[in-house]
Short mmCIF file of C-alpha atoms in Angstrom, two decimals:
data_model
loop_
_atom_site.label_atom_id
_atom_site.label_comp_id
_atom_site.label_asym_id
_atom_site.label_seq_id
_atom_site.Cartn_x
_atom_site.Cartn_y
_atom_site.Cartn_z
CA MET A 456 127.69 98.03 -53.53
CA ALA A 457 130.82 96.77 -51.96
CA GLN A 458 130.94 94.28 -49.44
CA SER A 459 131.73 95.79 -45.99
CA ARG A 460 134.35 94.35 -43.82
CA ALA A 461 133.19 92.07 -41.45
CA PRO A 462 132.48 93.50 -38.01
CA LEU A 463 134.36 90.99 -36.08
CA ALA A 464 137.22 90.54 -38.66
CA GLY A 465 140.63 90.11 -36.93
CA VAL A 466 138.72 88.88 -33.57
CA THR A 467 139.79 85.09 -32.65
CA VAL A 468 137.41 82.86 -30.40
CA VAL A 469 138.32 79.66 -28.80
CA ALA A 470 135.07 77.52 -28.09
CA LEU A 471 135.08 74.64 -25.45
CA GLU A 472 131.35 73.98 -26.24
CA GLN A 473 128.58 71.15 -26.25
CA ALA A 474 124.96 70.98 -27.69
CA VAL A 475 123.42 74.40 -28.01
CA SER A 476 123.97 77.26 -25.70
CA ALA A 477 127.79 78.01 -26.48
CA PRO A 478 127.51 76.97 -30.00
CA ILE A 479 124.96 79.45 -30.81
CA CYS A 480 127.11 82.02 -29.15
CA THR A 481 129.94 81.25 -31.26
CA ARG A 482 128.07 80.95 -34.19
CA VAL A 483 126.46 84.17 -34.03
CA LEU A 484 130.16 85.76 -33.41
CA ALA A 485 131.07 83.58 -36.74
CA ASP A 486 128.20 85.37 -38.48
CA PHE A 487 129.56 88.44 -37.84
CA GLY A 488 133.18 87.44 -39.25
CA ALA A 489 134.95 86.29 -35.97
CA ARG A 490 137.28 83.40 -36.49
CA VAL A 491 136.00 80.44 -34.14
CA ILE A 492 138.15 77.64 -33.27
CA LYS A 493 136.21 74.92 -31.89
CA VAL A 494 137.97 72.26 -29.59
CA GLU A 495 136.52 69.01 -29.68
CA ASN A 496 137.53 65.71 -27.67
CA PRO A 497 139.24 63.30 -30.41
CA LYS A 498 136.79 60.57 -28.95
CA GLY A 499 133.74 61.78 -30.73
CA GLY A 500 133.62 65.73 -30.31
CA ASP A 501 130.61 67.65 -29.54
CA PHE A 502 127.68 64.97 -28.56
CA ALA A 503 125.22 67.28 -30.54
CA ARG A 504 127.25 65.77 -33.66
CA TYR A 505 124.95 62.52 -33.16
CA TYR A 506 121.66 63.75 -31.96
CA ASP A 507 120.26 62.35 -35.13
CA ASP A 508 121.71 61.70 -38.56
CA VAL A 509 118.69 63.50 -40.67
CA VAL A 510 120.96 66.03 -42.44
CA ASN A 511 122.49 63.60 -45.01
CA GLY A 512 123.85 61.75 -41.79
CA LEU A 513 124.79 64.59 -39.94
CA GLY A 514 122.70 65.89 -36.52
CA ALA A 515 120.32 68.73 -37.21
CA HIS A 516 121.25 70.38 -34.13
CA PHE A 517 125.19 70.55 -34.95
CA VAL A 518 124.63 71.78 -38.48
CA TRP A 519 122.16 74.42 -37.28
CA ALA A 520 124.61 75.86 -34.49
CA ASN A 521 128.02 75.38 -35.75
CA ARG A 522 128.62 76.77 -39.40
CA GLY A 523 131.59 78.88 -40.07
CA LYS A 524 133.74 77.35 -37.62
CA GLU A 525 137.08 75.35 -37.46
CA SER A 526 137.09 72.17 -35.72
CA VAL A 527 140.46 71.11 -33.70
CA THR A 528 140.61 68.05 -31.83
CA LEU A 529 142.26 68.22 -28.68
CA ASP A 530 142.71 65.89 -25.85
CA LEU A 531 142.65 68.35 -22.96
CA LYS A 532 143.14 65.32 -20.36
CA THR A 533 146.82 65.58 -21.37
CA SER A 534 149.39 68.00 -20.84
CA ALA A 535 150.64 68.26 -24.30
CA GLY A 536 146.70 68.90 -25.16
CA LEU A 537 146.69 71.67 -22.49
CA ASP A 538 149.84 73.16 -23.73
CA ILE A 539 148.46 73.41 -27.27
CA LEU A 540 145.10 75.07 -25.91
CA HIS A 541 147.14 77.71 -24.15
CA ARG A 542 149.07 78.43 -27.34
CA LEU A 543 145.78 79.01 -29.03
CA LEU A 544 144.71 81.01 -26.10
CA ASP A 545 148.03 83.16 -26.49
CA ARG A 546 146.54 84.60 -29.93
CA ALA A 547 142.89 84.59 -28.93
CA ASP A 548 140.46 87.26 -27.91
CA VAL A 549 137.57 85.40 -26.41
CA LEU A 550 137.56 81.82 -24.69
CA VAL A 551 133.66 80.69 -24.48
CA SER A 552 132.70 77.27 -22.68
CA ASN A 553 129.63 75.72 -21.31
CA LEU A 554 131.51 72.59 -19.91
CA ALA A 555 130.21 70.92 -16.65
CA PRO A 556 130.43 72.96 -13.56
CA GLY A 557 134.09 73.15 -12.22
CA SER A 558 135.32 71.94 -15.56
CA THR A 559 137.55 74.92 -16.31
CA ALA A 560 139.00 75.05 -12.88
CA ARG A 561 140.12 71.44 -13.17
CA LEU A 562 141.68 72.51 -16.49
CA GLY A 563 143.36 75.27 -15.46
CA ILE A 564 141.43 77.77 -17.55
CA SER A 565 138.72 79.25 -15.30
CA PRO A 566 138.33 82.99 -15.59
CA ALA A 567 140.86 83.60 -12.67
CA ASP A 568 143.35 81.42 -14.03
CA LEU A 569 143.17 82.96 -17.68
CA ALA A 570 143.53 86.64 -16.03
CA GLY A 571 146.89 85.75 -14.72
CA ARG A 572 147.98 83.72 -17.95
CA HIS A 573 146.08 85.37 -20.52
CA PRO A 574 145.03 88.76 -19.49
CA LYS A 575 143.81 89.89 -22.71
CA VAL A 576 141.41 87.09 -23.19
CA ILE A 577 137.49 87.46 -22.39
CA ALA A 578 136.36 84.51 -20.61
CA VAL A 579 132.83 83.57 -21.09
CA GLU A 580 131.25 80.61 -19.05
CA ILE A 581 128.01 79.33 -19.71
CA ASP A 582 126.55 77.26 -16.94
CA GLY A 583 122.97 76.28 -15.44
CA TYR A 584 122.29 77.78 -12.43
CA GLY A 585 125.22 80.17 -11.53
CA ALA A 586 127.77 80.47 -8.99
CA GLY A 587 126.99 80.50 -5.26
CA GLY A 588 123.53 78.98 -4.79
CA PRO A 589 122.19 75.88 -3.75
CA LEU A 590 121.67 74.51 -7.38
CA SER A 591 125.25 75.38 -8.64
CA HIS A 592 126.66 72.18 -8.60
CA LYS A 593 123.89 70.68 -10.79
CA ARG A 594 124.14 69.94 -14.56
CA ALA A 595 121.31 71.97 -16.39
CA TYR A 596 119.79 71.35 -19.89
CA ASP A 597 117.18 73.44 -21.72
CA LEU A 598 114.30 71.63 -20.57
CA LEU A 599 115.41 71.45 -16.96
CA ALA A 600 115.90 75.26 -17.17
CA GLN A 601 112.76 75.97 -18.45
CA ALA A 602 110.94 73.73 -15.87
CA GLU A 603 112.67 75.10 -13.01
CA SER A 604 112.27 78.73 -14.04
CA GLY A 605 108.39 78.19 -14.31
CA ALA A 606 108.47 78.68 -18.33
CA CYS A 607 106.66 75.19 -18.67
CA ALA A 608 104.21 76.30 -16.19
CA VAL A 609 102.79 79.26 -18.52
CA THR A 610 103.10 76.85 -21.63
CA GLY A 611 100.68 74.22 -22.90
CA TYR A 612 97.27 74.03 -21.25
CA PRO A 613 95.70 74.13 -17.50
CA GLY A 614 97.14 70.61 -16.23
CA ALA A 615 99.08 69.88 -19.27
CA PRO A 616 101.90 72.00 -19.29
CA ALA A 617 104.67 71.65 -21.91
CA LYS A 618 108.34 72.95 -22.89
CA PRO A 619 108.41 75.81 -25.52
CA GLY A 620 109.08 73.93 -28.66
CA PRO A 621 112.54 75.84 -29.54
CA PRO A 622 115.30 75.47 -27.11
CA ILE A 623 114.74 78.96 -25.64
CA ALA A 624 116.73 78.63 -22.71
CA ASP A 625 119.97 77.69 -24.56
CA ILE A 626 119.41 79.93 -27.57
CA SER A 627 118.70 83.01 -25.33
CA THR A 628 121.69 82.42 -23.27
CA GLY A 629 123.91 82.22 -25.98
CA LEU A 630 122.47 85.40 -27.52
CA TYR A 631 123.07 87.10 -24.01
CA SER A 632 126.61 85.72 -23.82
CA ALA A 633 127.32 86.88 -27.80
CA LEU A 634 126.07 90.11 -26.68
CA SER A 635 128.32 90.50 -23.29
CA ILE A 636 131.07 89.30 -25.60
CA LEU A 637 130.67 92.53 -28.12
CA ALA A 638 130.02 95.04 -25.15
CA LEU A 639 133.61 93.93 -23.82
CA LEU A 640 135.28 93.95 -27.14
CA TYR A 641 133.81 97.28 -27.82
CA SER A 642 134.90 98.63 -24.34
CA ARG A 643 138.46 97.15 -24.97
CA ASP A 644 138.69 98.61 -28.37
CA ARG A 645 137.98 102.55 -26.53
CA GLY A 646 140.59 101.66 -24.05
CA GLY A 647 138.41 100.06 -21.31
CA ASN A 648 139.25 97.56 -18.84
CA GLY A 649 142.85 98.50 -18.65
CA ASP A 650 143.53 96.60 -15.35
CA GLY A 651 141.65 93.46 -16.70
CA ALA A 652 138.68 93.97 -14.91
CA GLY A 653 135.32 93.17 -16.35
CA ARG A 654 136.78 90.50 -18.68
CA ALA A 655 135.02 87.74 -17.10
CA VAL A 656 131.21 86.93 -18.03
CA SER A 657 129.35 84.21 -16.58
CA VAL A 658 125.57 83.53 -18.06
CA SER A 659 123.31 80.82 -16.70
CA LEU A 660 120.55 79.20 -18.38
CA PHE A 661 118.37 79.49 -15.43
CA ASP A 662 119.12 83.28 -14.95
CA THR A 663 118.53 83.83 -18.61
CA MET A 664 114.91 81.96 -18.23
CA THR A 665 113.85 84.02 -15.15
CA ASP A 666 114.63 87.00 -17.03
CA LEU A 667 112.43 86.05 -20.05
CA MET A 668 109.89 85.00 -17.31
CA GLY A 669 109.74 88.76 -16.52
CA TYR A 670 105.83 89.53 -17.38
CA PRO A 671 104.34 86.36 -15.44
CA LEU A 672 106.78 86.69 -12.43
CA THR A 673 106.05 90.32 -12.24
CA TYR A 674 102.27 89.63 -12.49
CA THR A 675 102.36 87.06 -9.88
CA GLN A 676 104.70 89.04 -7.32
CA HIS A 677 102.13 91.74 -7.35
CA SER A 678 98.75 89.73 -7.68
CA GLY A 679 99.74 86.55 -5.61
CA VAL A 680 97.92 84.90 -8.83
CA ASP A 681 99.90 81.87 -10.96
CA GLN A 682 98.33 82.49 -14.20
CA GLU A 683 97.28 79.32 -16.07
CA PRO A 684 98.63 78.66 -19.63
CA LEU A 685 96.40 79.26 -22.34
CA GLY A 686 97.72 77.32 -25.47
CA MET A 687 97.99 79.73 -28.26
CA SER A 688 96.79 82.71 -26.50
CA SER A 689 98.12 85.04 -23.92
CA PRO A 690 96.99 85.49 -20.40
CA ALA A 691 97.91 89.39 -20.86
CA VAL A 692 95.31 90.50 -23.55
CA ALA A 693 92.02 89.52 -25.00
CA PRO A 694 91.09 88.41 -27.47
CA TYR A 695 94.13 87.01 -28.92
CA GLY A 696 94.14 83.45 -29.98
CA ALA A 697 94.02 80.92 -32.56
CA TYR A 698 90.68 80.08 -34.56
CA ARG A 699 89.77 77.76 -37.22
CA THR A 700 88.66 79.11 -40.40
CA ALA A 701 85.96 77.47 -42.92
CA ASP A 702 88.45 75.89 -45.37
CA GLY A 703 90.28 73.97 -42.10
CA HIS A 704 93.11 76.56 -41.67
CA THR A 705 94.08 78.31 -38.47
CA VAL A 706 94.16 81.85 -38.04
CA VAL A 707 96.02 83.72 -35.22
CA LEU A 708 94.25 87.07 -34.51
CA GLY A 709 93.29 89.60 -31.83
CA THR A 710 94.02 92.95 -30.28
CA THR A 711 96.39 94.54 -27.81
CA ASN A 712 94.57 97.67 -27.13
CA ASP A 713 91.08 99.21 -26.82
CA GLN A 714 91.35 100.81 -30.16
CA GLU A 715 92.13 97.72 -31.96
CA TRP A 716 89.14 95.92 -29.99
CA GLN A 717 86.66 98.83 -31.13
CA ARG A 718 87.95 98.12 -34.86
CA LEU A 719 87.66 94.16 -34.58
CA SER A 720 84.06 94.45 -32.85
CA ARG A 721 82.76 97.20 -35.32
CA GLU A 722 84.78 96.43 -38.90
CA ILE A 723 85.30 92.71 -38.60
CA LEU A 724 82.66 91.04 -36.46
CA GLN A 725 80.00 93.69 -37.47
CA ARG A 726 79.04 93.72 -33.77
CA PRO A 727 78.70 97.33 -32.84
CA ASP A 728 76.43 96.13 -29.50
CA LEU A 729 80.03 94.16 -28.29
CA ALA A 730 81.84 97.38 -28.91
CA ASP A 731 79.38 99.28 -26.72
CA ASP A 732 79.35 96.69 -23.82
CA GLU A 733 80.87 97.83 -20.62
CA ARG A 734 81.77 94.41 -20.14
CA PHE A 735 84.49 94.70 -22.86
CA SER A 736 85.33 98.36 -22.33
CA SER A 737 88.87 97.57 -21.17
CA ASN A 738 91.40 94.65 -21.45
CA ALA A 739 90.82 93.59 -18.08
CA GLY A 740 87.25 93.21 -18.77
CA ARG A 741 87.86 91.36 -22.01
CA VAL A 742 90.49 89.13 -20.20
CA ALA A 743 87.70 88.27 -17.91
CA ASN A 744 85.31 87.39 -20.37
CA ARG A 745 87.73 85.72 -22.50
CA GLU A 746 85.82 82.47 -23.23
CA LEU A 747 82.62 84.67 -24.65
CA LEU A 748 84.71 86.45 -26.86
CA ASP A 749 86.56 83.67 -28.31
CA GLU A 750 83.13 82.03 -28.90
CA VAL A 751 82.17 85.04 -31.05
CA ILE A 752 85.24 85.33 -32.85
CA GLY A 753 85.38 81.44 -33.42
CA ASP A 754 81.97 81.28 -35.05
CA TRP A 755 82.71 84.48 -37.35
CA CYS A 756 86.08 82.69 -38.62
CA ALA A 757 84.38 79.19 -38.93
CA GLN A 758 82.04 81.08 -41.67
CA HIS A 759 84.90 82.39 -43.78
CA ASP A 760 87.92 80.95 -45.32
CA LEU A 761 91.53 82.01 -44.25
CA GLU A 762 92.24 84.38 -47.15
CA HIS A 763 88.73 86.27 -46.42
CA VAL A 764 89.56 86.25 -42.78
CA GLN A 765 93.24 87.96 -43.28
CA LYS A 766 92.30 90.35 -46.07
CA THR A 767 89.42 91.65 -43.63
CA ALA A 768 91.78 91.68 -40.70
CA ASP A 769 94.61 93.75 -42.53
CA ALA A 770 91.54 96.27 -43.78
CA ALA A 771 90.93 96.72 -40.29
CA GLY A 772 94.46 97.27 -39.12
CA ILE A 773 94.34 94.08 -37.14
CA GLY A 774 97.48 91.88 -36.77
CA ASN A 775 96.87 88.31 -37.97
CA ALA A 776 98.65 85.32 -39.02
CA ARG A 777 98.42 81.94 -40.24
CA TYR A 778 99.24 78.88 -38.28
CA ASN A 779 102.36 76.97 -40.13
CA LEU A 780 103.84 73.86 -39.47
CA PRO A 781 107.57 73.59 -40.35
CA SER A 782 107.39 72.00 -43.57
CA GLU A 783 105.12 75.16 -44.72
CA VAL A 784 107.49 77.75 -43.07
CA LEU A 785 110.14 76.13 -45.29
CA ALA A 786 108.28 76.86 -48.71
CA HIS A 787 107.19 80.55 -47.18
CA PRO A 788 106.87 83.26 -49.52
CA GLN A 789 108.17 85.74 -47.07
CA LEU A 790 111.42 84.06 -47.02
CA SER A 791 111.95 83.13 -50.79
CA ALA A 792 110.70 86.77 -51.73
CA ARG A 793 113.44 88.43 -49.68
CA ASP A 794 115.96 86.04 -50.53
CA ARG A 795 116.60 84.50 -47.11
CA TRP A 796 117.84 81.05 -47.97
CA ARG A 797 121.73 80.50 -48.63
CA GLN A 798 123.91 77.53 -49.34
CA VAL A 799 126.11 76.13 -46.72
CA ASP A 800 128.64 73.30 -47.25
CA THR A 801 128.70 70.58 -44.85
CA PRO A 802 130.92 67.55 -44.74
CA ALA A 803 127.88 65.63 -46.53
CA GLY A 804 127.50 68.07 -49.04
CA PRO A 805 125.59 71.56 -49.38
CA ILE A 806 122.63 72.41 -47.75
CA ARG A 807 120.02 75.30 -47.51
CA ALA A 808 120.14 77.61 -44.54
CA LEU A 809 118.72 80.47 -43.25
CA LEU A 810 120.60 83.85 -43.11
CA PRO A 811 120.95 85.25 -39.60
CA PRO A 812 118.34 87.96 -38.67
CA PRO A 813 120.49 90.72 -38.67
CA VAL A 814 120.47 92.67 -42.04
CA ILE A 815 123.38 94.90 -41.81
CA SER A 816 123.59 97.22 -44.77
CA GLY A 817 126.78 96.44 -47.19
CA TYR A 818 127.37 93.18 -45.31
CA GLN A 819 126.64 89.66 -46.30
CA PRO A 820 127.04 87.00 -43.46
CA PRO A 821 129.76 84.47 -44.65
CA MET A 822 127.78 81.60 -43.90
CA GLY A 823 130.77 79.13 -43.70
CA ALA A 824 130.87 75.66 -43.83
CA VAL A 825 129.79 73.23 -40.91
CA PRO A 826 133.04 71.52 -39.90
CA GLY A 827 133.83 67.90 -39.82
CA LEU A 828 135.19 66.46 -36.53
CA GLY A 829 138.97 67.66 -36.52
CA GLN A 830 138.72 68.97 -39.92
CA HIS A 831 140.81 72.02 -39.43
CA THR A 832 143.32 70.44 -36.73
CA ASP A 833 146.25 70.34 -39.05
CA SER A 834 145.76 73.74 -40.80
CA VAL A 835 145.29 75.41 -37.56
CA LEU A 836 147.95 74.09 -35.53
CA ALA A 837 150.40 75.17 -38.34
CA ASP A 838 148.85 78.29 -38.21
CA PHE A 839 149.72 78.79 -34.81
CA GLY A 840 153.34 77.76 -35.19
CA LEU A 841 153.32 73.70 -34.89
CA THR A 842 155.64 71.79 -37.47
CA THR A 843 154.41 69.09 -39.65
CA GLU A 844 156.94 66.68 -37.29
CA GLU A 845 155.10 67.85 -34.02
CA ILE A 846 151.80 67.48 -35.72
CA SER A 847 152.59 64.02 -36.38
CA THR A 848 154.05 63.26 -32.96
CA LEU A 849 150.82 64.62 -31.17
CA ARG A 850 148.74 62.45 -33.53
CA GLN A 851 150.82 59.02 -32.51
CA GLN A 852 150.22 60.05 -28.90
CA GLY A 853 146.82 60.54 -29.30
CA VAL A 854 146.55 64.13 -28.27
CA ILE A 855 144.89 64.99 -31.56
CA GLY A 856 142.64 62.84 -33.52
CA PRO A 857 143.21 60.76 -36.67
CA ALA A 858 143.87 62.98 -39.95
CA TYR A 859 140.58 64.09 -41.52
CA ALA A 860 139.43 62.45 -44.54
CA ASP A 861 137.08 64.37 -47.03
#
């Protein structure tokens, strides 16, 4: 089958980004075929480059979130650097930023500024808490947004709150931002927003997390109860959790409705008495008696190895999974059987990386290289009309970083 044209072919994105939220947004756009020009400070660039050095000397966060981009170094504290940024924006479709509060306004590239000078550019600002509130001036990072939004209070165990492992505030905010960009590009291409309205987008980590907290907030609002975290279980349904097996593994299984409970109790546990017990006839009753049911299921799992538990659960139509460590996921047969791994180039050599989640018929994501700091400065500036002499002068003035060496 012939390769389809990239969905975002011809779209140019300029990114003033750090860490995870904005880089994830622009990586998604790059995966769909957009040209992403990542503008970095010549003195170090995106600080996520240096969180660690486990990827052959490169930072794992940076490698994960920045494939398929072109890195250009620009000192935006200089007038020459800002002039070049505006030259990039002259031909751009989107500007994505997650700088400190007020930074784009100080640089003269706030959404209001862009509306006058670059009216066709979709301006996307990612911040911590959104404008107009008592916390709007504060910096926010993933953990801070998760704590402030209540996510840590519903994760972990009673008296031992925890941050969900992946940076879900950053990731989800990046995805909401990318979704907003796609919506506005679609509207633009259909002739919408002719007056320039609707081309500015702001997405905050706090608003994203309070949206993801929809179930706990709705429950508490209408019950007055702050539900306690349950580790690898859910306060919403029971039985539903993690249980040790006879061969030392952990299986995760449970029910999400009354019919599944009937099958679990009759066909797996061989306990028709539990199936007929009025205490467990509804999910509310099962939640109220969670500890009793967890004990029964835990005893049954402890008598059987993982393979038997999963085969029995599959036969009964009960959802189940194996608890895996990251090292085990790397060798997961579901990923290898579906050919989900690809090679991605980096300044430190090729690495394996997973394809993005969307599987689009006839289209293979480009899985472009992870850029070195300033690797594309000369080629991008030349593409935007600067001469070799002009680039050399900018380098001598410190407006751009040193020439990139492979």
